[in-house]
Amino acid sequence: MKKNESIGTGPNIKTIDLNSEAHAVAKINGKTIFIEPMKVNTFSKSNTENQLLQDEHYGALPDEIIDCKIIADKKNFFLGELISINTKSTKRIKPQCPIFGLCGGCSLQHLSYDAQLAFKQNLVLQNLKRLGSVNQIENNIKIENIIGMENPWQYRNKAEFPIGSIFDSTFNLTADSKTDSQNLHAGFYKKKTHEIIST
């Protein structure tokens, strides 16, 4: 079977959580499924102006009704890929970054900031319980709420930009880029690849 080829579908399933990679979690016939965002197949020099990105490319959030395809059946869980979002979460927002969904730098721009803080706090609690065998109630542990920021944007103080040749939509070097240094571009890497997304 080819990678990401569908071996089944999950129609109208309700997402219940996010895992540590910010992939949606749901249950199909009692078995956990981790659902990746819909893959982005379009790649071009003008990705910053890409109008093809949809909510499905950002990923599903908890309390959404979705359709997904099952791409792997593991012993204890499924792996899935999002097809469509039928009912959206009230915590879903429009990402501010034009390359969110393409770039591998951010995972939660489509989730409201208060929900992001709650997700991160729950992640800490679950890791303490699962990895450290710490029971918050039994051990009488009080964990304060995460202190957020007034403006949760533009606080990055370091960024690294890889530089490479411009590829066409079929991932081949453009004719000009083989000879013209002006066809080099800088940006961030596309998620889980070394393809550069222009910024």
Coordinates of C-alpha atoms in Angstrom, one line a residue:
M1 CA 0.0 0.0 0.0
K2 CA 1.3 3.5 -0.9
K3 CA 2.0 5.9 1.9
N4 CA -1.2 7.8 3.0
E5 CA -3.4 5.6 0.8
S6 CA -6.8 5.2 2.4
I7 CA -7.7 1.8 3.9
G8 CA -11.1 3.0 5.2
T9 CA -13.0 6.1 6.2
G10 CA -14.4 7.5 9.4
P11 CA -17.5 9.5 8.5
N12 CA -19.0 11.9 11.0
I13 CA -16.8 11.2 13.9
K14 CA -16.4 13.5 16.9
T15 CA -12.9 14.6 17.9
I16 CA -12.3 14.6 21.6
D17 CA -8.7 15.9 22.2
L18 CA -5.4 16.9 20.7
N19 CA -2.2 14.9 21.1
S20 CA 1.3 16.4 21.8
E21 CA 1.7 17.0 18.0
A22 CA -1.6 18.9 18.0
H23 CA -3.2 16.2 15.9
A24 CA -6.9 15.6 16.6
V25 CA -7.8 12.5 18.6
A26 CA -11.0 10.5 18.2
K27 CA -12.4 7.0 18.6
I28 CA -13.6 4.6 15.9
N29 CA -15.3 1.5 17.2
G30 CA -13.5 2.0 20.6
K31 CA -10.1 2.3 19.0
T32 CA -8.1 5.6 19.2
I33 CA -7.4 7.4 15.9
F34 CA -4.8 10.2 15.5
I35 CA -5.9 12.5 12.7
E36 CA -3.3 14.6 10.7
P37 CA -4.3 17.7 8.8
M38 CA -5.2 17.3 5.1
K39 CA -2.0 17.3 3.1
V40 CA -1.1 20.4 1.1
N41 CA -0.1 19.3 -2.4
T42 CA 0.3 22.8 -4.0
F43 CA 3.8 24.3 -3.9
S44 CA 4.9 27.5 -5.7
K45 CA 7.0 30.6 -5.3
S46 CA 3.9 32.6 -4.2
N47 CA 2.9 30.4 -1.3
T48 CA 2.5 33.6 0.8
E49 CA -0.4 34.5 -1.5
N50 CA -1.8 30.9 -1.6
Q51 CA -5.6 31.0 -1.5
L52 CA -6.0 27.2 -1.6
L53 CA -5.6 26.6 2.1
Q54 CA -8.7 25.6 4.0
D55 CA -9.5 24.7 7.6
E56 CA -8.8 21.1 6.7
H57 CA -5.2 22.0 6.0
Y58 CA -4.8 23.4 9.5
G59 CA -6.2 20.3 11.2
A60 CA -9.2 19.3 13.3
L61 CA -9.8 20.6 16.8
P62 CA -11.6 19.0 19.8
D63 CA -15.4 18.9 19.7
E64 CA -15.6 19.0 15.9
I65 CA -17.5 16.5 13.7
I66 CA -15.3 15.4 10.8
D67 CA -14.8 13.0 8.0
C68 CA -11.4 11.3 7.7
K69 CA -9.6 8.6 5.9
I70 CA -7.8 5.8 7.7
I71 CA -4.2 5.6 6.4
A72 CA -2.7 3.1 8.8
D73 CA -4.1 0.4 11.2
K74 CA -1.6 -0.1 14.0
K75 CA -2.0 -2.6 16.9
N76 CA -3.5 -0.1 19.4
F77 CA -4.5 2.8 17.2
F78 CA -5.3 4.1 13.8
L79 CA -3.6 6.9 11.9
G80 CA -5.9 9.1 9.8
E81 CA -5.9 12.1 7.6
L82 CA -8.6 14.8 7.7
I83 CA -11.0 15.0 4.7
S84 CA -13.6 17.5 5.8
I85 CA -14.9 19.4 8.9
N86 CA -18.7 19.1 9.1
T87 CA -19.2 21.0 12.4
K88 CA -16.6 23.4 13.6
S89 CA -15.4 24.2 17.1
T90 CA -16.3 27.5 18.7
K91 CA -12.6 27.7 19.5
R92 CA -11.5 27.7 15.9
I93 CA -10.1 31.0 14.6
K94 CA -8.6 32.3 11.4
P95 CA -4.8 32.0 11.5
Q96 CA -2.9 35.2 11.3
C97 CA 0.1 33.8 9.3
P98 CA -0.5 33.4 5.5
I99 CA 1.7 30.3 5.4
F100 CA 0.2 28.5 8.4
G101 CA -0.7 25.0 7.3
L102 CA 2.3 24.9 4.9
C103 CA 5.1 25.8 7.2
G104 CA 6.3 23.4 9.9
G105 CA 6.8 26.1 12.5
C106 CA 3.4 26.5 14.2
S107 CA 0.7 24.0 15.0
L108 CA -2.1 25.8 16.8
Q109 CA -2.7 29.2 15.2
H110 CA -6.2 28.0 14.3
L111 CA -7.0 27.5 18.0
S112 CA -8.0 30.5 20.2
Y113 CA -5.3 31.7 22.6
D114 CA -7.2 30.8 25.8
A115 CA -7.8 27.3 24.4
Q116 CA -4.1 27.0 23.5
L117 CA -3.2 27.8 27.1
A118 CA -5.7 25.2 28.4
F119 CA -4.3 22.6 26.0
K120 CA -0.7 23.2 27.1
Q121 CA -1.7 23.0 30.8
N122 CA -3.6 19.8 30.2
L123 CA -0.5 18.4 28.4
V124 CA 1.7 19.0 31.4
L125 CA -0.9 17.4 33.7
Q126 CA -1.2 14.3 31.5
N127 CA 2.6 13.9 31.2
L128 CA 3.0 14.2 35.0
K129 CA 0.3 11.5 35.4
R130 CA 1.5 9.2 32.6
L131 CA 5.3 9.6 32.9
G132 CA 5.7 10.6 36.5
S133 CA 2.9 8.7 38.1
V134 CA 1.8 11.9 39.7
N135 CA -1.9 12.1 40.7
Q136 CA -2.9 15.7 41.2
I137 CA -5.7 14.9 43.6
E138 CA -4.1 12.0 45.6
N139 CA -0.9 14.0 46.1
N140 CA -2.7 17.2 46.9
I141 CA -0.9 19.1 44.2
K142 CA -2.1 22.5 43.1
I143 CA -1.1 23.5 39.6
E144 CA -1.7 27.2 38.8
N145 CA -3.1 28.3 35.5
I146 CA -0.6 29.2 32.8
I147 CA 0.1 32.9 32.7
G148 CA -0.5 34.1 29.2
M149 CA 0.5 37.2 27.4
E150 CA -1.4 40.3 26.6
N151 CA -0.3 40.1 23.0
P152 CA 0.6 36.5 22.0
W153 CA 2.2 37.6 18.7
Q154 CA 5.6 39.0 17.5
Y155 CA 7.6 37.8 20.5
R156 CA 10.1 35.6 18.6
N157 CA 13.6 36.9 19.1
K158 CA 15.4 34.5 16.8
A159 CA 14.6 33.0 13.4
E160 CA 16.7 30.9 10.9
F161 CA 15.9 31.1 7.2
P162 CA 17.2 28.4 4.9
I163 CA 18.0 29.5 1.3
G164 CA 17.4 27.4 -1.8
S165 CA 16.4 27.3 -5.4
I166 CA 12.8 27.9 -6.5
F167 CA 10.9 24.8 -7.5
D168 CA 7.9 24.7 -9.9
S169 CA 4.6 23.1 -9.0
T170 CA 6.0 19.6 -9.9
F171 CA 9.0 20.1 -7.6
N172 CA 11.5 20.5 -10.5
L173 CA 14.0 23.3 -10.6
T174 CA 12.7 26.1 -12.8
A175 CA 14.8 26.8 -15.9
D176 CA 15.8 30.3 -14.6
S177 CA 16.8 29.0 -11.1
K178 CA 19.5 26.8 -12.6
T179 CA 21.4 29.9 -13.9
D180 CA 20.0 32.9 -12.2
S181 CA 20.9 33.6 -8.5
Q182 CA 17.9 35.9 -8.3
N183 CA 15.7 32.8 -8.3
L184 CA 17.0 31.8 -4.9
H185 CA 14.5 32.3 -2.1
A186 CA 14.5 32.2 1.7
G187 CA 11.8 31.1 4.0
F188 CA 10.8 28.3 6.4
Y189 CA 10.7 24.6 5.8
K190 CA 7.5 23.0 4.7
K191 CA 6.2 20.6 7.4
K192 CA 8.2 17.4 7.7
T193 CA 10.3 18.3 4.5
H194 CA 13.3 20.3 3.4
E195 CA 11.2 22.2 0.9
I196 CA 11.4 25.9 1.4
I197 CA 8.2 28.0 1.8
S198 CA 8.8 31.6 0.7
T199 CA 8.1 34.2 3.4

